Coordinates of C-alpha atoms in Angstrom, one line a residue:
X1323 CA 92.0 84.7 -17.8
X1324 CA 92.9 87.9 -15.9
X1325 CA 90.1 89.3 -14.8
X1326 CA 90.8 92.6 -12.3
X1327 CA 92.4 90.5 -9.9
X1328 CA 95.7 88.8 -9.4
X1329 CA 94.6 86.2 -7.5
X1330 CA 93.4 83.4 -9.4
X1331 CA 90.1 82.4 -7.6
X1332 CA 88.9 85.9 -7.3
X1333 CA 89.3 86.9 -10.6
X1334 CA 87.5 83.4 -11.9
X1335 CA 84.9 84.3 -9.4
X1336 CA 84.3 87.8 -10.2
X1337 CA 84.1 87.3 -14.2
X1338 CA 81.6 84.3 -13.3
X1339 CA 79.8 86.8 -11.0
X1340 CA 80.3 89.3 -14.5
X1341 CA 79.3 86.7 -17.1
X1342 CA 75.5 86.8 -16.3
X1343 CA 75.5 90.5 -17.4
X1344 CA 73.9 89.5 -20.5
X1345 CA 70.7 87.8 -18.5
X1346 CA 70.4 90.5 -16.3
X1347 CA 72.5 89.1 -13.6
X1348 CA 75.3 91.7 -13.3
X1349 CA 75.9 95.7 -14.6
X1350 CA 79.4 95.7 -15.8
X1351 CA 79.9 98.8 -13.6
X1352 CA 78.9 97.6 -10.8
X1353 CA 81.4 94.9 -10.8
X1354 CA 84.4 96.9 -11.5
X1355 CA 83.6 99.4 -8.4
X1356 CA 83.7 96.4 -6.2
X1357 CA 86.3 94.3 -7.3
X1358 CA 88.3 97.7 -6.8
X1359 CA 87.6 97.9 -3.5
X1360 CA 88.5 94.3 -2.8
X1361 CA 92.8 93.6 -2.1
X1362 CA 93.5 90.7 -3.9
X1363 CA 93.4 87.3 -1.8
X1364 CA 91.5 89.2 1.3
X1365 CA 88.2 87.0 2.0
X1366 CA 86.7 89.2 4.4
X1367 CA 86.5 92.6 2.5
X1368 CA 85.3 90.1 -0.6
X1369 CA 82.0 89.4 2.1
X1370 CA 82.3 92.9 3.1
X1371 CA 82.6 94.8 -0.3
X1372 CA 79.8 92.5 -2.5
X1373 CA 77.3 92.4 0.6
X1374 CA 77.0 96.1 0.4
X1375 CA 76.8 96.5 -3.2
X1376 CA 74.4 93.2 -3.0
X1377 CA 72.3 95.1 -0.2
X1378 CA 72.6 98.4 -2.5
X1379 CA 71.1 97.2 -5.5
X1380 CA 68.5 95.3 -3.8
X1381 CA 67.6 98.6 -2.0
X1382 CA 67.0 100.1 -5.3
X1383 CA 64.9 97.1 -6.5
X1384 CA 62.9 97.7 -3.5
X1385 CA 62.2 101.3 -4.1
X1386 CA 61.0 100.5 -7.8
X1387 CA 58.9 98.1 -6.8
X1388 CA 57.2 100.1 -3.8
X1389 CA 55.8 102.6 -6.7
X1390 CA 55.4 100.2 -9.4
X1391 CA 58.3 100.3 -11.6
X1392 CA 58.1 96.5 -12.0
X1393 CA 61.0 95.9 -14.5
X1394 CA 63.2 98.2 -13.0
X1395 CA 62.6 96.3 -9.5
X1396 CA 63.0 92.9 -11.5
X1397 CA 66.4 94.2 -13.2
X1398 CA 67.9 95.5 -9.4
X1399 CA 66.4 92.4 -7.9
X1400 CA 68.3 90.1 -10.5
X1401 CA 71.5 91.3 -10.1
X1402 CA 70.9 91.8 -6.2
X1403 CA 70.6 88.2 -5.9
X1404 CA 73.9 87.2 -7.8
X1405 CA 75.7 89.7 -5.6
X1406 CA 74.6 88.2 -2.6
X1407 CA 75.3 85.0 -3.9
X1408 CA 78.9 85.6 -4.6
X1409 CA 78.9 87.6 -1.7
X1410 CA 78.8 84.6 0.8
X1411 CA 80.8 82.4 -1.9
X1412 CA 83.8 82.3 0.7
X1413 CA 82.6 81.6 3.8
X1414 CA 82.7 78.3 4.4
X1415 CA 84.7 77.6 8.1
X1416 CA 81.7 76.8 9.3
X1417 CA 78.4 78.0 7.0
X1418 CA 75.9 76.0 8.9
X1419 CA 76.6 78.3 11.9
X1420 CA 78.0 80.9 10.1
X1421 CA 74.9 84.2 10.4
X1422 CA 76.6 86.1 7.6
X1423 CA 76.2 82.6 5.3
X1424 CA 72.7 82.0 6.6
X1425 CA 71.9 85.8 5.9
X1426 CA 73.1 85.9 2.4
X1427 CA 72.3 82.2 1.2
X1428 CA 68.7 83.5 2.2
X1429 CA 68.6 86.8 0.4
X1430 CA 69.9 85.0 -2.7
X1431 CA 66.5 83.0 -2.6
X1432 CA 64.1 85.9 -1.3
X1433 CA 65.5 88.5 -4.0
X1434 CA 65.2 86.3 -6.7
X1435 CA 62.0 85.1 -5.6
X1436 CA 60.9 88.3 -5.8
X1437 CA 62.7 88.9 -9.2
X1438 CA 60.6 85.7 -10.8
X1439 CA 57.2 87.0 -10.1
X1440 CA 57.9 89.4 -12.0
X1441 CA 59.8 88.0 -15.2
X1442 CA 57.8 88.2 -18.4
X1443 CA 57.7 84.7 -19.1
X1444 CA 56.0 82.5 -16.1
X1445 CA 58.0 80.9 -13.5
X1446 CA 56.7 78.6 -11.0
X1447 CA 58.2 77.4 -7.5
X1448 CA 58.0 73.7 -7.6
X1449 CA 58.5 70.6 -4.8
X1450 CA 59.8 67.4 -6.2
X1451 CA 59.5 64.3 -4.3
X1452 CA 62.6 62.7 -3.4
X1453 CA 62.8 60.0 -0.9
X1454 CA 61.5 61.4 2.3
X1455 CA 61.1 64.5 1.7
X1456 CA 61.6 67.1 -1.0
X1457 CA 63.8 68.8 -3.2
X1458 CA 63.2 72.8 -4.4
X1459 CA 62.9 73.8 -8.2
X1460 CA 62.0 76.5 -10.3
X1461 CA 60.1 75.6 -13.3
X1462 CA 60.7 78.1 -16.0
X1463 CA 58.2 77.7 -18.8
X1464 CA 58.2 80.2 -22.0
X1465 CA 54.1 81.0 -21.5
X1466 CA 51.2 79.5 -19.6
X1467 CA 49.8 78.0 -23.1
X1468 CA 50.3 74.4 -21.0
X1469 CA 51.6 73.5 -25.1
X1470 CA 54.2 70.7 -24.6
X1471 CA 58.0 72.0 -25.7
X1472 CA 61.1 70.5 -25.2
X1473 CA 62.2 71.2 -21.6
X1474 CA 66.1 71.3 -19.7
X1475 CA 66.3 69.4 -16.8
X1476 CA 69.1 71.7 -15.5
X1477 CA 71.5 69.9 -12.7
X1478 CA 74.1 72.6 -11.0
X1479 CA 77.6 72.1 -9.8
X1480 CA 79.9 71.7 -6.8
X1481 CA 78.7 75.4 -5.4
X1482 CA 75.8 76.7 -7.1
X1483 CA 72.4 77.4 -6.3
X1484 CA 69.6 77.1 -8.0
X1485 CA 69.1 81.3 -8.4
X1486 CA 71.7 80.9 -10.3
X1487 CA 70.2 78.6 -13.0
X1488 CA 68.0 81.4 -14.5
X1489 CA 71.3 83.0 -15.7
X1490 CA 73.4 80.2 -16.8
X1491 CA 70.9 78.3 -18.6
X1492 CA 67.4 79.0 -18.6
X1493 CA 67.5 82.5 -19.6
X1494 CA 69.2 81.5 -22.8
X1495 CA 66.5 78.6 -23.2
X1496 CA 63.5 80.8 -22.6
X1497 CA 64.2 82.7 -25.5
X1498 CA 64.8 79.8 -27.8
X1499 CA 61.4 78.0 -26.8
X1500 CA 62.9 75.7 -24.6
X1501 CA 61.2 75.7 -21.1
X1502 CA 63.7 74.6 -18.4
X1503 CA 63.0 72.9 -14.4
X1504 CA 65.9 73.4 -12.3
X1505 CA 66.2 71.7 -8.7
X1506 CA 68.8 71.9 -5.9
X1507 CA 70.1 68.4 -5.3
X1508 CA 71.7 67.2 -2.6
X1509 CA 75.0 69.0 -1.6
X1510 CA 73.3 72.4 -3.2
X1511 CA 71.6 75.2 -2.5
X1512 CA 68.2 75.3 -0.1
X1513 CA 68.9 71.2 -0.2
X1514 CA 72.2 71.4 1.1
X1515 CA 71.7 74.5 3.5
X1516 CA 68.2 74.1 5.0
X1517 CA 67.9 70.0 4.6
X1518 CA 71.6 69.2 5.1
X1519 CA 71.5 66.8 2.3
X1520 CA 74.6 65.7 1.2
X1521 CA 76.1 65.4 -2.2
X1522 CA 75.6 61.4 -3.2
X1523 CA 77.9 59.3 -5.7
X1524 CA 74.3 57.6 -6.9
X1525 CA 72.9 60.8 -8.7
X1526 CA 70.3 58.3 -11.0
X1527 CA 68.8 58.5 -7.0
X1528 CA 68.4 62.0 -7.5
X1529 CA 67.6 62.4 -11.1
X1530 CA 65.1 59.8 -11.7
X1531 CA 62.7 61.1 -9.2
X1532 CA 63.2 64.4 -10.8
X1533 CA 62.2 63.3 -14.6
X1534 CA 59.2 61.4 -12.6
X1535 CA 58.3 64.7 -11.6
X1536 CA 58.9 66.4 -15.6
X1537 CA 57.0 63.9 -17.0
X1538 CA 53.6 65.0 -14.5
X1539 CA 53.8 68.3 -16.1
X1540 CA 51.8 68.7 -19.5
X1541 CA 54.4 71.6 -20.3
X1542 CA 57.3 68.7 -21.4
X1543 CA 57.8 67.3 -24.3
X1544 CA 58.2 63.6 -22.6
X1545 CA 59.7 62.9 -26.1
X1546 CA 62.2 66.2 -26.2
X1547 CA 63.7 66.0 -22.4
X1548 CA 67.4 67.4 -21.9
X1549 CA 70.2 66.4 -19.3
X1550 CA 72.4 69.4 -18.8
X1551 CA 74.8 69.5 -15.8
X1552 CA 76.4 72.3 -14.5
X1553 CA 80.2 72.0 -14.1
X1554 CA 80.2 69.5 -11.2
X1555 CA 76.8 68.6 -12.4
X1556 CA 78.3 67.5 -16.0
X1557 CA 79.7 64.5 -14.0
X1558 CA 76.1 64.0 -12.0
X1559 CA 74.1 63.6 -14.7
X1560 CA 76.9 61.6 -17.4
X1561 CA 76.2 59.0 -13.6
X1562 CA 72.8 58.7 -13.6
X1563 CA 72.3 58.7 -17.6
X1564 CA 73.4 55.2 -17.4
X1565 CA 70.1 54.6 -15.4
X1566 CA 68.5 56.9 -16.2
X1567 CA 67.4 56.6 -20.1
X1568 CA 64.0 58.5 -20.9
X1569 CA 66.2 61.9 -21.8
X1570 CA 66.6 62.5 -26.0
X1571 CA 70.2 64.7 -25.0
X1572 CA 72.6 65.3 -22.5
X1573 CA 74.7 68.4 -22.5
X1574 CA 77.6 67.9 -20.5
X1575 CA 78.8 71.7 -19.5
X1576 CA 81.5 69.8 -17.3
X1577 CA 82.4 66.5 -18.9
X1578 CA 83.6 64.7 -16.0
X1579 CA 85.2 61.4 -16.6
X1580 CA 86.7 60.9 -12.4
X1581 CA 85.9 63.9 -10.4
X1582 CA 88.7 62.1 -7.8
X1583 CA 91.1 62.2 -10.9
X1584 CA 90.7 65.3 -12.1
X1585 CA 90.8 67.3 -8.5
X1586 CA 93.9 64.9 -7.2
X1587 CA 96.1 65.4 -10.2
X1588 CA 97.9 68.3 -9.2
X1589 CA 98.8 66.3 -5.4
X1590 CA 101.9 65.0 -4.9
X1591 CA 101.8 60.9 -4.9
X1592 CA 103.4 60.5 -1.2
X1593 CA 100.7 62.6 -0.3
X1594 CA 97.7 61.4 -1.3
X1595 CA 98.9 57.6 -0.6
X1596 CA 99.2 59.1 3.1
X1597 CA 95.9 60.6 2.3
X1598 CA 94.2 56.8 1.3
X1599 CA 96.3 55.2 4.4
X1600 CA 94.9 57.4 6.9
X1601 CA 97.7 59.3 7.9
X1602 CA 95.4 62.6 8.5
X1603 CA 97.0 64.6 11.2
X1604 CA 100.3 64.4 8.8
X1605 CA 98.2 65.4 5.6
X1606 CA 96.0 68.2 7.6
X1607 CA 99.9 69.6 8.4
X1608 CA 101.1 69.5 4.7
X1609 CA 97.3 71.0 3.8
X1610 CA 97.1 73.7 6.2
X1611 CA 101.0 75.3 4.7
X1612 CA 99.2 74.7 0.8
X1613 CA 96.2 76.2 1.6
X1614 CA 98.0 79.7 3.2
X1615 CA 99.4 80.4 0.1
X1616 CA 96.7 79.5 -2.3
X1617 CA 92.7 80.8 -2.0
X1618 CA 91.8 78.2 -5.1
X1619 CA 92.7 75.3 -3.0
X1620 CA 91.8 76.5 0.6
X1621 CA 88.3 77.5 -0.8
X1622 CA 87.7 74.2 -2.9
X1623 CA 88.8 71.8 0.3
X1624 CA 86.3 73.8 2.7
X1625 CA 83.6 73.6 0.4
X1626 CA 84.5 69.4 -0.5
X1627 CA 83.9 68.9 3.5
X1628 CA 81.0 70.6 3.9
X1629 CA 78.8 69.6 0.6
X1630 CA 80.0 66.0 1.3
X1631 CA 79.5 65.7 4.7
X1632 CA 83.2 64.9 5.5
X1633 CA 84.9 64.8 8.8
X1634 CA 88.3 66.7 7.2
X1635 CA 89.6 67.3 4.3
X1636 CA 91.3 63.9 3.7
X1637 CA 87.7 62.2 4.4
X1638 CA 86.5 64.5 2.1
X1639 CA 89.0 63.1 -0.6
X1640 CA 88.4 60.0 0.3
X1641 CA 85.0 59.9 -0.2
X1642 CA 85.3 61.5 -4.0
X1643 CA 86.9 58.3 -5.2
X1644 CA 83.0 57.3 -5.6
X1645 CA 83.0 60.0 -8.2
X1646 CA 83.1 58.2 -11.6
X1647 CA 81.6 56.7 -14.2
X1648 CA 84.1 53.6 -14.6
X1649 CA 82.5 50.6 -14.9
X1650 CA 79.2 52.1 -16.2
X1651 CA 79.9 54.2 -19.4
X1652 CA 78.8 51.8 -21.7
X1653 CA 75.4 52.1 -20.1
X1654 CA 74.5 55.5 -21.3
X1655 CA 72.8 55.4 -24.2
X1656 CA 71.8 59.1 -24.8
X1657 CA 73.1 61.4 -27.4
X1658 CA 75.6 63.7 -25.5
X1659 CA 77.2 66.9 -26.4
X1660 CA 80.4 67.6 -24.7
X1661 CA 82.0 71.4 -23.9
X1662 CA 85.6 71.0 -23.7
X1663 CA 87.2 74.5 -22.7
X1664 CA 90.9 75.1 -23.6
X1665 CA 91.9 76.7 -20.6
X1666 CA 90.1 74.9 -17.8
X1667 CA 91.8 75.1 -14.6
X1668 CA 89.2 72.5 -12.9
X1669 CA 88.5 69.7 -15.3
X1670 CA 91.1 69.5 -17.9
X1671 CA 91.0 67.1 -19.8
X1672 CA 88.3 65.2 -18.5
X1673 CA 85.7 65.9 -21.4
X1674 CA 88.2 64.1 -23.9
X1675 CA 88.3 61.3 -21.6
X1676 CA 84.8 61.4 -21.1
X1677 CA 84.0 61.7 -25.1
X1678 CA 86.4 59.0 -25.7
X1679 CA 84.6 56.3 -23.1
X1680 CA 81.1 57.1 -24.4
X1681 CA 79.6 54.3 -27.0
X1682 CA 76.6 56.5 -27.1
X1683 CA 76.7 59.1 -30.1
X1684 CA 78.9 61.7 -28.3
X1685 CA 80.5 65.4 -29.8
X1686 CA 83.6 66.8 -28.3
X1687 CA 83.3 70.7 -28.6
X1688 CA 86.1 72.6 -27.9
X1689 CA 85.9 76.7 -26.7
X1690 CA 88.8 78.6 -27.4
X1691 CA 90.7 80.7 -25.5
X1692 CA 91.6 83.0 -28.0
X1693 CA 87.8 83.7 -28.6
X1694 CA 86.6 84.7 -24.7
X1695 CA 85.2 80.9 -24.0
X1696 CA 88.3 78.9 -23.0
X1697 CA 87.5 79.1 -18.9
X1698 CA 86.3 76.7 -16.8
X1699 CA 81.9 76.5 -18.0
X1700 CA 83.0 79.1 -20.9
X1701 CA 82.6 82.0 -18.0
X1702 CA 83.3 85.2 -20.1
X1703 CA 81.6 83.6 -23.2
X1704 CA 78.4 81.8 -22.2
X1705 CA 76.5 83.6 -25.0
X1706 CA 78.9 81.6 -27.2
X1707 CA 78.4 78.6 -25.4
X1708 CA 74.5 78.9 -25.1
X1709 CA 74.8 79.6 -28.9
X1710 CA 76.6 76.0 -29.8
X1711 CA 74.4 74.2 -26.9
X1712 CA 70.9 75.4 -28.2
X1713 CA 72.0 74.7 -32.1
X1714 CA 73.4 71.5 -31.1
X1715 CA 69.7 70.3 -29.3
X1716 CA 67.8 72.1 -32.2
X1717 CA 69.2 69.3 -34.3
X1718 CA 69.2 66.5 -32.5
X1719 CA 65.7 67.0 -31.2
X1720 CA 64.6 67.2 -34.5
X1721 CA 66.3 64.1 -35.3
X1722 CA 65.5 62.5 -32.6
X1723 CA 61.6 63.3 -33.1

């Protein structure tokens, strides 16, 4: 889908950025001023252009705050933190050292923050114990009755942060009576930036501790506990659902049979056997002419070595050959709903394949195209998707109770 900008990535990143208008996570207006501003493929004026509207709007929520206008300040302070958020979605040469990433990764977490404390249903900053140290959540809960309701455990993708759960999931949940805990695993967000934890093939590592940590709260339904993974996360949590068996649903948003498969099958076959052998100074030279000429690829490389810890690109390929649920599909036992976009540039096909290894109940949904839900995660239509999702788990929960 075309979406004010030629180049593919930026328009798929700008209606994403878009999509959260209905959740308070965009103004329509907003984005069309700043996408014209922006010449198609140029990454800097993207930083440039969406930090100042970003640092705009957050100046606004700051000013309604300082004399009390609390939902205007949480509406500025909402959108503020997606801009800022998209804003730094490029930089990724070096984003450990990078200030500009540091600044905006951190006004993504303050502005929201902010935003929370002032939402009208509670939300509460939460620590979950994983291994050595901790990973940080939101808990968003639909009133502070403590009365048990079914709860999303909400696992994000290859880039996103945690912020950015409120608007693709738990927005949508809250006003269905669904509470929803979201976490930044390793390779995302706070636990990627600030811990330099690493995105792990293992994710029933990850998850487990994280439903020991649901299950402590007297706010979740032990009996009425979703999986839903985000894009990336769709292939995280199908992983660790053949450990991890206390959930009553999964919703895959990102059915992810072999995330090596699916982001290798565009690459010629001499090149990534040169890529398996080792040959990486020869692959780095073919790389560095396909990445000039194409932001989707240049972007998704930089952000494979950094959120895996890779050496290069070719390590980083390397390493996603862990990525897959071969060998242990037959282990997940949960109820699963698929999403299945038509026009998924990332991942298609992989929810068929996915559906069709499952011996669990499983339903393949498809999103059309033709109806504004056909891109990768249904961006441009996730009040359709959210629609299906929450009907689907009204259902099943009930069934399953």
């Amino acid at each position: 889908m075309k979406f004010l900008f030629d180049d593919e990535s930026f328009a798929f990143e700008t209606l994403r950025t878009a999509c959260f208008a209905p959740y308070g996570g965009a103004d329509l207006g907003e984005i069309v001023v700043t996408a014209r501003a922006i010449p198609d493929g140029d990454e800097d004026a993207w930083y440039q252009q969406w930090r100042a509207t970003a640092a705009r709007v957050h100046a606004l929520g700051e000013k309604a705050l300082a004399v009390g206008h609390r939902v205007s300040a949480r509406e500025a302070l909402l959108r503020a933190s997606n801009y800022y958020r998209t804003a730094e979605f490029y930089l990724r040469d070096n984003p450990f050292d990078d200030d500009r990433a540091k600044e905006l990764s951190r006004l993504a977490r303050s502005t929201f923050a902010t935003a929370a404390t002032h939402l009208d249903t509670p939300v509460e900053p939460v620590s979950i114990p994983y291994e050595n140290t901790t990973l940080p959540g939101y808990l968003f809960l639909v009133d502070d009755s403590a009365t048990p309701r079914p709860t999303v455990i909400f696992t994000s993708g290859f880039d996103s942060i945690l912020e950015e759960s409120y608007f693709a999931v738990a927005a949508a949940a809250l006003r269905r009576g669904y509470n929803c805990l979201a976490y930044d695993g390793p390779g995302q967000g706070a636990a990627l930036r600030e811990q330099r934890l690493f995105f792990r093939p293992d994710w029933e590592a990850v998850l487990t501790p994280v439903v020991d940590y649901a299950l402590t709260r007297p706010e979740i339904d032990p009996e009425r506990i979703v999986l839903h993974g985000y894009s990336f996360g769709g292939h995280l949590i199908a992983r660790a659902a053949a450990f991890e068996h206390r959930a009553a649903a999964l919703v895959l948003d990102g059915g992810i049979y072999s995330y090596y498969d699916a982001t290798t099958r565009l690459v010629p076959p001499w090149l990534l056997q040169w890529t398996l052998d080792g040959r990486d100074e020869e692959v780095e030279q073919v790389l560095s002419l396909a990445t000039s000429h194409s932001t989707s690829l240049r972007w998704a490389l930089r952000n494979g070595v950094w959120t895996f810890g890779a050496d290069s690109a070719p390590d980083y390929v390397r390493r996603s050959r862990s990525y897959t649920i071969e060998g242990v599909a037959q282990q997940i036992t949960t109820r699963a709903l698929i999403f299945d976009p038509d026009n998924d540039f990332a991942f298609n096909g992989e929810p068929l394949r996915m559906h069709q290894a499952l011996r669990s109940p499983s339903t393949l949904l498809t999103l059309p195209e033709a109806e504004g839900a056909g891109e990768h995660c249904s961006y441009g239509g996730r009040s359709t998707l959210h629609q299906h999702m929450y009907d689907w788990l009204d259902e099943t929960l009930r069934a399953h109770v």
